[in-house]
Structure formats: C-alpha cells, structure tokens
PDB file of C-alpha atoms in Angstrom:
ATOM      1  CA  MET Z   1      28.615  19.097-100.902  1.00  0.00           C
ATOM      2  CA  SER Z   2      32.040  19.429-102.566  1.00  0.00           C
ATOM      3  CA  GLU Z   3      33.337  17.144 -99.996  1.00  0.00           C
ATOM      4  CA  ASP Z   4      30.953  14.463-101.005  1.00  0.00           C
ATOM      5  CA  ARG Z   5      32.068  14.918-104.486  1.00  0.00           C
ATOM      6  CA  ASN Z   6      35.652  14.480-103.339  1.00  0.00           C
ATOM      7  CA  LEU Z   7      34.872  11.267-101.441  1.00  0.00           C
ATOM      8  CA  GLN Z   8      32.838   9.764-104.173  1.00  0.00           C
ATOM      9  CA  TYR Z   9      35.893  10.247-106.289  1.00  0.00           C
ATOM     10  CA  VAL Z  10      38.219   8.482-103.797  1.00  0.00           C
ATOM     11  CA  THR Z  11      36.111   5.609-103.737  1.00  0.00           C
ATOM     12  CA  ASP Z  12      35.947   5.360-107.541  1.00  0.00           C
ATOM     13  CA  ILE Z  13      39.614   4.967-108.185  1.00  0.00           C
ATOM     14  CA  PRO Z  14      40.120   2.117-110.708  1.00  0.00           C
ATOM     15  CA  PRO Z  15      42.575  -0.467-109.743  1.00  0.00           C
ATOM     16  CA  ILE Z  16      45.255  -1.185-112.141  1.00  0.00           C
ATOM     17  CA  PRO Z  17      44.882  -4.836-113.075  1.00  0.00           C
ATOM     18  CA  MET Z  18      47.986  -7.032-112.569  1.00  0.00           C
ATOM     19  CA  GLN Z  19      48.637 -10.742-113.184  1.00  0.00           C
ATOM     20  CA  MET Z  20      51.469 -13.196-112.938  1.00  0.00           C
ATOM     21  CA  ASN Z  21      52.250 -14.782-116.428  1.00  0.00           C
ATOM     22  CA  GLN Z  22      55.064 -17.519-116.514  1.00  0.00           C
ATOM     23  CA  GLY Z  23      56.885 -15.885-113.570  1.00  0.00           C
ATOM     24  CA  VAL Z  24      56.532 -12.323-114.634  1.00  0.00           C
ATOM     25  CA  LEU Z  25      54.067  -9.765-112.919  1.00  0.00           C
ATOM     26  CA  ILE Z  26      52.478  -7.676-115.522  1.00  0.00           C
ATOM     27  CA  ALA Z  27      50.709  -4.519-114.547  1.00  0.00           C
ATOM     28  CA  THR Z  28      48.400  -3.163-117.342  1.00  0.00           C
ATOM     29  CA  VAL Z  29      47.843   0.519-117.132  1.00  0.00           C
ATOM     30  CA  GLN Z  30      45.131   1.821-119.456  1.00  0.00           C
ATOM     31  CA  VAL Z  31      44.270   5.046-117.683  1.00  0.00           C
ATOM     32  CA  ASP Z  32      46.122   8.276-117.313  1.00  0.00           C
ATOM     33  CA  LEU Z  33      48.066   8.159-113.895  1.00  0.00           C
ATOM     34  CA  SER Z  34      46.511  11.102-111.883  1.00  0.00           C
ATOM     35  CA  SER Z  35      47.916  11.317-108.264  1.00  0.00           C
ATOM     36  CA  PRO Z  36      45.118   9.074-106.627  1.00  0.00           C
ATOM     37  CA  VAL Z  37      45.310   6.319-109.184  1.00  0.00           C
ATOM     38  CA  MET Z  38      49.163   6.457-109.072  1.00  0.00           C
ATOM     39  CA  ALA Z  39      49.241   6.148-105.257  1.00  0.00           C
ATOM     40  CA  LYS Z  40      46.658   3.212-105.318  1.00  0.00           C
ATOM     41  CA  PHE Z  41      48.754   1.613-108.102  1.00  0.00           C
ATOM     42  CA  GLN Z  42      51.991   1.965-106.282  1.00  0.00           C
ATOM     43  CA  ASN Z  43      50.534   0.495-103.059  1.00  0.00           C
ATOM     44  CA  ASP Z  44      48.955  -2.390-104.902  1.00  0.00           C
ATOM     45  CA  LEU Z  45      52.073  -3.149-107.079  1.00  0.00           C
ATOM     46  CA  LEU Z  46      54.219  -3.196-103.892  1.00  0.00           C
ATOM     47  CA  ASP Z  47      51.500  -5.493-102.021  1.00  0.00           C
ATOM     48  CA  ARG Z  48      51.547  -7.775-105.040  1.00  0.00           C
ATOM     49  CA  ILE Z  49      55.222  -8.087-105.479  1.00  0.00           C
ATOM     50  CA  ARG Z  50      55.441  -8.980-101.641  1.00  0.00           C
ATOM     51  CA  SER Z  51      52.662 -11.598-101.840  1.00  0.00           C
ATOM     52  CA  SER Z  52      53.916 -13.061-105.137  1.00  0.00           C
ATOM     53  CA  SER Z  53      57.491 -12.790-104.487  1.00  0.00           C
ATOM     54  CA  ALA Z  54      57.920 -11.725-108.165  1.00  0.00           C
ATOM     55  CA  LYS Z  55      61.315 -11.114-109.250  1.00  0.00           C
ATOM     56  CA  ASN Z  56      60.392  -9.619-112.722  1.00  0.00           C
ATOM     57  CA  VAL Z  57      57.747  -6.876-113.186  1.00  0.00           C
ATOM     58  CA  VAL Z  58      56.546  -5.417-116.446  1.00  0.00           C
ATOM     59  CA  MET Z  59      54.853  -2.066-116.280  1.00  0.00           C
ATOM     60  CA  ASP Z  60      52.674  -2.051-119.534  1.00  0.00           C
ATOM     61  CA  LEU Z  61      52.055   1.828-120.118  1.00  0.00           C
ATOM     62  CA  SER Z  62      50.570   1.550-123.501  1.00  0.00           C
ATOM     63  CA  GLY Z  63      47.169   2.705-122.416  1.00  0.00           C
ATOM     64  CA  VAL Z  64      48.760   5.956-121.050  1.00  0.00           C
ATOM     65  CA  THR Z  65      48.021   8.925-123.193  1.00  0.00           C
ATOM     66  CA  ILE Z  66      49.487  11.890-121.479  1.00  0.00           C
ATOM     67  CA  MET Z  67      52.247  11.702-118.937  1.00  0.00           C
ATOM     68  CA  ASP Z  68      53.790  14.779-117.259  1.00  0.00           C
ATOM     69  CA  SER Z  69      56.927  15.106-115.256  1.00  0.00           C
ATOM     70  CA  GLN Z  70      55.512  14.480-111.978  1.00  0.00           C
ATOM     71  CA  GLU Z  71      53.652  11.506-113.172  1.00  0.00           C
ATOM     72  CA  PHE Z  72      56.727  10.085-114.558  1.00  0.00           C
ATOM     73  CA  HIS Z  73      58.757  10.994-111.472  1.00  0.00           C
ATOM     74  CA  GLN Z  74      56.250   8.834-109.499  1.00  0.00           C
ATOM     75  CA  ILE Z  75      56.776   6.006-111.763  1.00  0.00           C
ATOM     76  CA  LYS Z  76      60.487   6.094-111.200  1.00  0.00           C
ATOM     77  CA  LYS Z  77      59.752   6.047-107.499  1.00  0.00           C
ATOM     78  CA  THR Z  78      57.678   3.009-107.916  1.00  0.00           C
ATOM     79  CA  ILE Z  79      60.404   1.270-109.929  1.00  0.00           C
ATOM     80  CA  ALA Z  80      63.017   2.208-107.252  1.00  0.00           C
ATOM     81  CA  MET Z  81      60.700   0.746-104.276  1.00  0.00           C
ATOM     82  CA  ALA Z  82      60.068  -2.482-106.367  1.00  0.00           C
ATOM     83  CA  LYS Z  83      63.819  -2.735-106.730  1.00  0.00           C
ATOM     84  CA  LEU Z  84      64.299  -2.476-102.876  1.00  0.00           C
ATOM     85  CA  MET Z  85      61.854  -5.385-102.609  1.00  0.00           C
ATOM     86  CA  GLY Z  86      64.078  -7.474-104.907  1.00  0.00           C
ATOM     87  CA  ALA Z  87      61.906  -6.906-108.113  1.00  0.00           C
ATOM     88  CA  HIS Z  88      63.291  -5.758-111.553  1.00  0.00           C
ATOM     89  CA  CYS Z  89      60.960  -3.601-113.372  1.00  0.00           C
ATOM     90  CA  ILE Z  90      60.916  -2.886-117.175  1.00  0.00           C
ATOM     91  CA  ILE Z  91      58.404  -0.481-118.733  1.00  0.00           C
ATOM     92  CA  VAL Z  92      56.839  -1.248-121.965  1.00  0.00           C
ATOM     93  CA  GLY Z  93      54.395   0.484-124.484  1.00  0.00           C
ATOM     94  CA  LEU Z  94      55.157   3.977-124.087  1.00  0.00           C
ATOM     95  CA  THR Z  95      53.590   5.982-127.020  1.00  0.00           C
ATOM     96  CA  ALA Z  96      55.306   8.125-129.350  1.00  0.00           C
ATOM     97  CA  GLY Z  97      53.227  10.916-128.205  1.00  0.00           C
ATOM     98  CA  VAL Z  98      54.164  10.338-124.632  1.00  0.00           C
ATOM     99  CA  VAL Z  99      57.834   9.910-125.236  1.00  0.00           C
ATOM    100  CA  SER Z 100      58.333  12.913-127.269  1.00  0.00           C
ATOM    101  CA  SER Z 101      56.679  15.035-124.505  1.00  0.00           C
ATOM    102  CA  LEU Z 102      58.828  13.425-121.879  1.00  0.00           C
ATOM    103  CA  VAL Z 103      61.999  13.996-123.804  1.00  0.00           C
ATOM    104  CA  ASP Z 104      61.236  17.721-124.178  1.00  0.00           C
ATOM    105  CA  LEU Z 105      60.476  18.007-120.594  1.00  0.00           C
ATOM    106  CA  GLY Z 106      64.073  16.848-119.803  1.00  0.00           C
ATOM    107  CA  ILE Z 107      63.174  13.829-117.929  1.00  0.00           C
ATOM    108  CA  ASN Z 108      66.215  11.901-116.669  1.00  0.00           C
ATOM    109  CA  PHE Z 109      65.781   8.336-118.257  1.00  0.00           C
ATOM    110  CA  SER Z 110      69.072   6.874-116.982  1.00  0.00           C
ATOM    111  CA  GLU Z 111      67.658   4.566-114.319  1.00  0.00           C
ATOM    112  CA  ILE Z 112      64.797   3.405-116.560  1.00  0.00           C
ATOM    113  CA  GLU Z 113      64.741   0.326-118.431  1.00  0.00           C
ATOM    114  CA  ALA Z 114      62.238   0.023-121.403  1.00  0.00           C
ATOM    115  CA  ALA Z 115      61.420  -2.356-123.954  1.00  0.00           C
ATOM    116  CA  ALA Z 116      58.979  -2.164-126.957  1.00  0.00           C
ATOM    117  CA  ASN Z 117      56.925  -4.893-125.903  1.00  0.00           C
ATOM    118  CA  LEU Z 118      56.404  -7.923-123.539  1.00  0.00           C
ATOM    119  CA  GLU Z 119      58.881 -10.199-125.710  1.00  0.00           C
ATOM    120  CA  GLY Z 120      61.512  -7.425-125.450  1.00  0.00           C
ATOM    121  CA  ALA Z 121      61.115  -7.304-121.673  1.00  0.00           C
ATOM    122  CA  ASN Z 122      61.353 -11.223-121.372  1.00  0.00           C
ATOM    123  CA  ARG Z 123      64.506 -10.937-123.328  1.00  0.00           C
ATOM    124  CA  MET Z 124      65.918  -8.282-121.136  1.00  0.00           C
ATOM    125  CA  PHE Z 125      65.099 -10.527-118.003  1.00  0.00           C
ATOM    126  CA  HIS Z 126      66.944 -13.439-119.467  1.00  0.00           C
ATOM    127  CA  LEU Z 127      69.870 -11.578-120.154  1.00  0.00           C
ATOM    128  CA  LYS Z 128      70.032 -10.299-116.695  1.00  0.00           C
ATOM    129  CA  LYS Z 129      70.126 -13.970-115.420  1.00  0.00           C
TER     130      LYS Z 129
ATOM    131  CA  MET U   1      32.235  29.862-124.623  1.00  0.00           C
ATOM    132  CA  SER U   2      33.068  29.473-128.248  1.00  0.00           C
ATOM    133  CA  GLU U   3      34.606  26.494-129.940  1.00  0.00           C
ATOM    134  CA  GLN U   4      37.684  28.504-130.151  1.00  0.00           C
ATOM    135  CA  GLU U   5      38.268  28.818-126.495  1.00  0.00           C
ATOM    136  CA  ILE U   6      38.150  27.011-123.442  1.00  0.00           C
ATOM    137  CA  ILE U   7      38.941  28.105-119.825  1.00  0.00           C
ATOM    138  CA  ILE U   8      39.547  25.752-116.904  1.00  0.00           C
ATOM    139  CA  TYR U   9      39.704  26.927-113.399  1.00  0.00           C
ATOM    140  CA  ILE U  10      42.261  25.111-111.337  1.00  0.00           C
ATOM    141  CA  ARG U  11      41.989  24.567-107.581  1.00  0.00           C
ATOM    142  CA  ARG U  12      42.359  21.076-106.419  1.00  0.00           C
ATOM    143  CA  GLU U  13      44.133  17.894-107.663  1.00  0.00           C
ATOM    144  CA  HIS U  14      41.098  16.624-109.465  1.00  0.00           C
ATOM    145  CA  ASP U  15      40.906  19.750-111.590  1.00  0.00           C
ATOM    146  CA  VAL U  16      44.322  18.617-113.338  1.00  0.00           C
ATOM    147  CA  ASN U  17      42.262  15.620-114.707  1.00  0.00           C
ATOM    148  CA  THR U  18      39.368  17.943-115.935  1.00  0.00           C
ATOM    149  CA  ALA U  19      41.932  20.331-117.473  1.00  0.00           C
ATOM    150  CA  LEU U  20      43.349  17.317-119.425  1.00  0.00           C
ATOM    151  CA  LEU U  21      39.991  15.801-120.361  1.00  0.00           C
ATOM    152  CA  HIS U  22      38.711  19.335-121.863  1.00  0.00           C
ATOM    153  CA  SER U  23      42.111  20.085-123.254  1.00  0.00           C
ATOM    154  CA  LYS U  24      42.167  16.816-125.287  1.00  0.00           C
ATOM    155  CA  LYS U  25      38.663  17.154-126.340  1.00  0.00           C
ATOM    156  CA  PHE U  26      39.322  20.756-127.615  1.00  0.00           C
ATOM    157  CA  LEU U  27      42.362  19.533-129.582  1.00  0.00           C
ATOM    158  CA  ASN U  28      40.543  16.509-130.878  1.00  0.00           C
ATOM    159  CA  VAL U  29      37.688  18.684-132.356  1.00  0.00           C
ATOM    160  CA  LEU U  30      40.260  21.052-134.058  1.00  0.00           C
ATOM    161  CA  GLY U  31      41.696  18.209-135.828  1.00  0.00           C
ATOM    162  CA  CYS U  32      45.175  18.697-133.955  1.00  0.00           C
ATOM    163  CA  SER U  33      47.958  16.026-134.560  1.00  0.00           C
ATOM    164  CA  GLU U  34      48.439  13.341-131.839  1.00  0.00           C
ATOM    165  CA  ILE U  35      52.022  14.407-131.052  1.00  0.00           C
ATOM    166  CA  LYS U  36      51.138  18.112-131.005  1.00  0.00           C
ATOM    167  CA  ALA U  37      48.130  17.603-128.999  1.00  0.00           C
ATOM    168  CA  ASN U  38      50.003  15.331-126.484  1.00  0.00           C
ATOM    169  CA  MET U  39      52.610  18.093-126.225  1.00  0.00           C
ATOM    170  CA  ILE U  40      49.846  20.886-125.550  1.00  0.00           C
ATOM    171  CA  ALA U  41      47.898  18.533-122.994  1.00  0.00           C
ATOM    172  CA  THR U  42      51.272  17.755-121.235  1.00  0.00           C
ATOM    173  CA  THR U  43      52.025  21.325-120.904  1.00  0.00           C
ATOM    174  CA  VAL U  44      48.481  21.925-119.459  1.00  0.00           C
ATOM    175  CA  SER U  45      49.215  19.206-116.858  1.00  0.00           C
ATOM    176  CA  GLU U  46      52.438  20.656-115.936  1.00  0.00           C
ATOM    177  CA  LEU U  47      50.880  24.138-115.746  1.00  0.00           C
ATOM    178  CA  ALA U  48      47.847  22.939-113.773  1.00  0.00           C
ATOM    179  CA  ARG U  49      50.253  21.099-111.178  1.00  0.00           C
ATOM    180  CA  ASN U  50      52.174  24.199-110.699  1.00  0.00           C
ATOM    181  CA  ILE U  51      49.161  26.239-109.933  1.00  0.00           C
ATOM    182  CA  ILE U  52      47.913  23.773-107.146  1.00  0.00           C
ATOM    183  CA  LYS U  53      51.354  23.396-105.979  1.00  0.00           C
ATOM    184  CA  TYR U  54      52.236  26.984-105.604  1.00  0.00           C
ATOM    185  CA  ALA U  55      49.380  29.267-106.157  1.00  0.00           C
ATOM    186  CA  LYS U  56      46.392  27.496-104.803  1.00  0.00           C
ATOM    187  CA  PHE U  57      44.110  28.847-107.504  1.00  0.00           C
ATOM    188  CA  GLY U  58      44.382  29.882-111.084  1.00  0.00           C
ATOM    189  CA  SER U  59      43.132  29.447-114.587  1.00  0.00           C
ATOM    190  CA  ILE U  60      44.153  27.752-117.913  1.00  0.00           C
ATOM    191  CA  THR U  61      42.935  28.961-121.008  1.00  0.00           C
ATOM    192  CA  LEU U  62      43.475  27.268-124.429  1.00  0.00           C
ATOM    193  CA  GLU U  63      42.570  29.476-127.585  1.00  0.00           C
ATOM    194  CA  HIS U  64      42.569  28.420-131.380  1.00  0.00           C
ATOM    195  CA  LYS U  65      43.982  31.457-133.246  1.00  0.00           C
ATOM    196  CA  LYS U  66      44.730  32.279-136.786  1.00  0.00           C
ATOM    197  CA  GLY U  67      48.086  34.077-137.287  1.00  0.00           C
ATOM    198  CA  VAL U  68      50.052  35.388-140.049  1.00  0.00           C
ATOM    199  CA  LYS U  69      52.164  32.087-140.027  1.00  0.00           C
ATOM    200  CA  GLY U  70      49.287  29.871-139.953  1.00  0.00           C
ATOM    201  CA  ASN U  71      46.961  28.429-137.076  1.00  0.00           C
ATOM    202  CA  TYR U  72      48.062  28.027-133.485  1.00  0.00           C
ATOM    203  CA  ILE U  73      47.065  27.250-130.019  1.00  0.00           C
ATOM    204  CA  GLU U  74      47.568  29.632-127.313  1.00  0.00           C
ATOM    205  CA  ILE U  75      47.949  28.508-123.687  1.00  0.00           C
ATOM    206  CA  THR U  76      47.612  30.985-120.867  1.00  0.00           C
ATOM    207  CA  SER U  77      48.245  30.093-117.312  1.00  0.00           C
ATOM    208  CA  ALA U  78      47.194  32.649-114.954  1.00  0.00           C
ATOM    209  CA  ASP U  79      47.246  32.881-111.117  1.00  0.00           C
ATOM    210  CA  THR U  80      47.248  35.324-108.118  1.00  0.00           C
ATOM    211  CA  GLY U  81      49.994  33.243-106.155  1.00  0.00           C
ATOM    212  CA  PRO U  82      53.102  34.226-104.537  1.00  0.00           C
ATOM    213  CA  GLY U  83      54.851  34.948-107.901  1.00  0.00           C
ATOM    214  CA  ILE U  84      58.284  33.852-108.811  1.00  0.00           C
ATOM    215  CA  ALA U  85      61.033  35.870-107.201  1.00  0.00           C
ATOM    216  CA  ASP U  86      63.775  34.675-109.610  1.00  0.00           C
ATOM    217  CA  ILE U  87      62.646  34.061-112.940  1.00  0.00           C
ATOM    218  CA  LYS U  88      66.021  33.619-114.270  1.00  0.00           C
ATOM    219  CA  LYS U  89      66.842  30.766-111.945  1.00  0.00           C
ATOM    220  CA  ALA U  90      63.462  29.125-112.560  1.00  0.00           C
ATOM    221  CA  MET U  91      64.367  28.992-116.419  1.00  0.00           C
ATOM    222  CA  GLN U  92      67.408  26.809-115.758  1.00  0.00           C
ATOM    223  CA  ASP U  93      66.979  23.214-115.697  1.00  0.00           C
ATOM    224  CA  HIS U  94      67.066  21.548-112.251  1.00  0.00           C
ATOM    225  CA  VAL U  95      68.612  18.278-111.846  1.00  0.00           C
ATOM    226  CA  SER U  96      68.468  17.160-108.250  1.00  0.00           C
ATOM    227  CA  THR U  97      69.181  13.651-106.897  1.00  0.00           C
ATOM    228  CA  GLY U  98      65.472  13.426-106.015  1.00  0.00           C
ATOM    229  CA  GLY U  99      64.806  13.752-109.784  1.00  0.00           C
ATOM    230  CA  THR U 100      62.035  16.485-109.351  1.00  0.00           C
ATOM    231  CA  LEU U 101      62.099  19.280-111.924  1.00  0.00           C
ATOM    232  CA  GLY U 102      61.034  22.217-109.798  1.00  0.00           C
ATOM    233  CA  LEU U 103      58.575  24.349-111.852  1.00  0.00           C
ATOM    234  CA  GLY U 104      59.446  22.574-114.973  1.00  0.00           C
ATOM    235  CA  LEU U 105      59.501  25.774-116.900  1.00  0.00           C
ATOM    236  CA  PRO U 106      62.435  25.053-119.198  1.00  0.00           C
ATOM    237  CA  GLY U 107      60.612  21.831-120.124  1.00  0.00           C
ATOM    238  CA  ILE U 108      57.273  23.518-121.002  1.00  0.00           C
ATOM    239  CA  LYS U 109      59.363  26.096-123.130  1.00  0.00           C
ATOM    240  CA  ARG U 110      61.049  23.173-125.049  1.00  0.00           C
ATOM    241  CA  LEU U 111      57.512  21.597-125.626  1.00  0.00           C
ATOM    242  CA  MET U 112      56.163  24.757-127.036  1.00  0.00           C
ATOM    243  CA  ASP U 113      57.080  27.203-129.847  1.00  0.00           C
ATOM    244  CA  GLU U 114      56.770  30.666-128.097  1.00  0.00           C
ATOM    245  CA  PHE U 115      56.958  31.130-124.414  1.00  0.00           C
ATOM    246  CA  GLN U 116      56.431  34.299-122.195  1.00  0.00           C
ATOM    247  CA  ILE U 117      56.243  34.774-118.527  1.00  0.00           C
ATOM    248  CA  GLU U 118      55.248  37.687-116.470  1.00  0.00           C
ATOM    249  CA  SER U 119      55.438  37.301-112.616  1.00  0.00           C
ATOM    250  CA  LYS U 120      55.391  39.653-109.673  1.00  0.00           C
ATOM    251  CA  VAL U 121      56.151  38.601-106.096  1.00  0.00           C
ATOM    252  CA  GLY U 122      53.005  38.938-103.964  1.00  0.00           C
ATOM    253  CA  THR U 123      50.687  39.607-107.143  1.00  0.00           C
ATOM    254  CA  GLY U 124      50.817  36.401-109.166  1.00  0.00           C
ATOM    255  CA  THR U 125      52.240  34.808-112.541  1.00  0.00           C
ATOM    256  CA  THR U 126      50.954  34.642-116.136  1.00  0.00           C
ATOM    257  CA  ILE U 127      52.518  32.383-118.633  1.00  0.00           C
ATOM    258  CA  ARG U 128      51.702  32.481-122.359  1.00  0.00           C
ATOM    259  CA  LEU U 129      52.675  29.735-124.645  1.00  0.00           C
ATOM    260  CA  ARG U 130      52.043  29.162-128.310  1.00  0.00           C
ATOM    261  CA  LYS U 131      52.138  25.932-130.477  1.00  0.00           C
ATOM    262  CA  TRP U 132      51.877  26.378-134.298  1.00  0.00           C
ATOM    263  CA  LEU U 133      49.494  23.677-135.629  1.00  0.00           C
TER     264      LEU U 133
END
C-alpha cells in the first residue's frame, strides 16, 4: 500500500519549466526543491543545455520559499555540471528569507554567481564576453 | 493535537516535505514573521534530513510557548539512531572540498536562539532549539 503511495509520488514530480529567450536558457523554479524534484530538474536542465547548446543559463529561484544546505549543495552541483557542458549559470531571485537562512547555515557562496533579476543576469553575461 | 504543538514523524524522504508543509502552516497560523518562519522551517528541513540520513526514524516537534522573555517556538528533534560519538567535533564547521556540511549542527545553532543537544551512542539523539518570536 505504501509502495503505491511512493510510486504515485514519483510519477507526479512536476517538471521545472525552461525556455530559451534571446539566447539565454531560463529555468523558472516555482516549487521547493525536494530531492526527487531536484534530481529531475538536474536531468532536464542538462538535457536541455545539450539539445539547445545554450551558453547562458538563468536559474530563477524566486519561487523557492525554503532551501536548506543539502538543496543548495545540489544547486551548486547542477551549476558545476552545466559549466562542464559549456554553460554559464547565474542564479536570480533568491528571497530575503532564503538568503538569511543560507548565510546562517554557513554555505560557501564563492562559486555561485547571482543577480537580482533577469536584467542583472544579462548584464553579467555581456560582461563575460 | 492542540494548535500550540505539532509532531511530525520522519521516516522517508517524502516526510521532509510533509514536515515543511506542516511547519509552515503552523508558523503561518501563529503569525510568525516571514524571515523567522523561514529560519525555523529551514532548521526543520535540516533536522529531518539528518534523521533520515543517520537515524532512519525519528520525530520533530514544534511547540509554541510563552516564556518570561516572550513567546517562542521550541523545536525538538528526537531519534533512536546511532547517536553522535563526538559532539564537540560535530559542532565545528565542516568545510570540505565537496561542499557538504556534515550534520550541519553549527548552522542550525546559528539559525536559532538557543540550542541544546543530548546524544548517546547506541541510544539516540535529542536536539532542542528555541527561536524567540
């Protein structure tokens, strides 16, 4: 019985929407990134980077309300994997609540690039050129 | 279960989500500020993950209490897992190249106002935390 519940949960994983916009792949995250959702997101994002040959990726995390150290670690991993595929990832939209918790948790932000919004991210992409 | 307390049993990955949903609802009803609610919910998430990772089964309790200094939320994480052999070491920040933070106890301590831990190898671990509202 509980197996059925788990199976149903697995097939109900909502995909994170992503679309190309003027050469930038934008992934819009509007749910909390639990492990199954995160795993699917990683897969989908890397597949999309490969199929679209996107060089610039924006991870819009404005819809995430809670993020703990493990979830953020997975985000860092995803960014590192994307980098190995030639894509430059910038995070946008972290809320004040999420940021204050992450800072207290002692997360290492040094490898993360973040901007306040899409315009900020685009500026950073241009600067890199 | 009164409005002033909730208990969530943690056994599998899915229960982390459940714990967060219930915690957020509980804090919302109490009118907790967004940033404090986030810190408490993040703590619940970290505690729940630790239970799954190390203890396999445990519980997380949130209580709304009135104290001399004012109202606070008390979070209790209890498990009958292997226990922590070296608490002192666990309370030091881990910075590995992998970026993982071990038990994340120093992080949780920083998020909260008061922190208390009891652990016995072979018996289990109980962590009590308080956040003033």
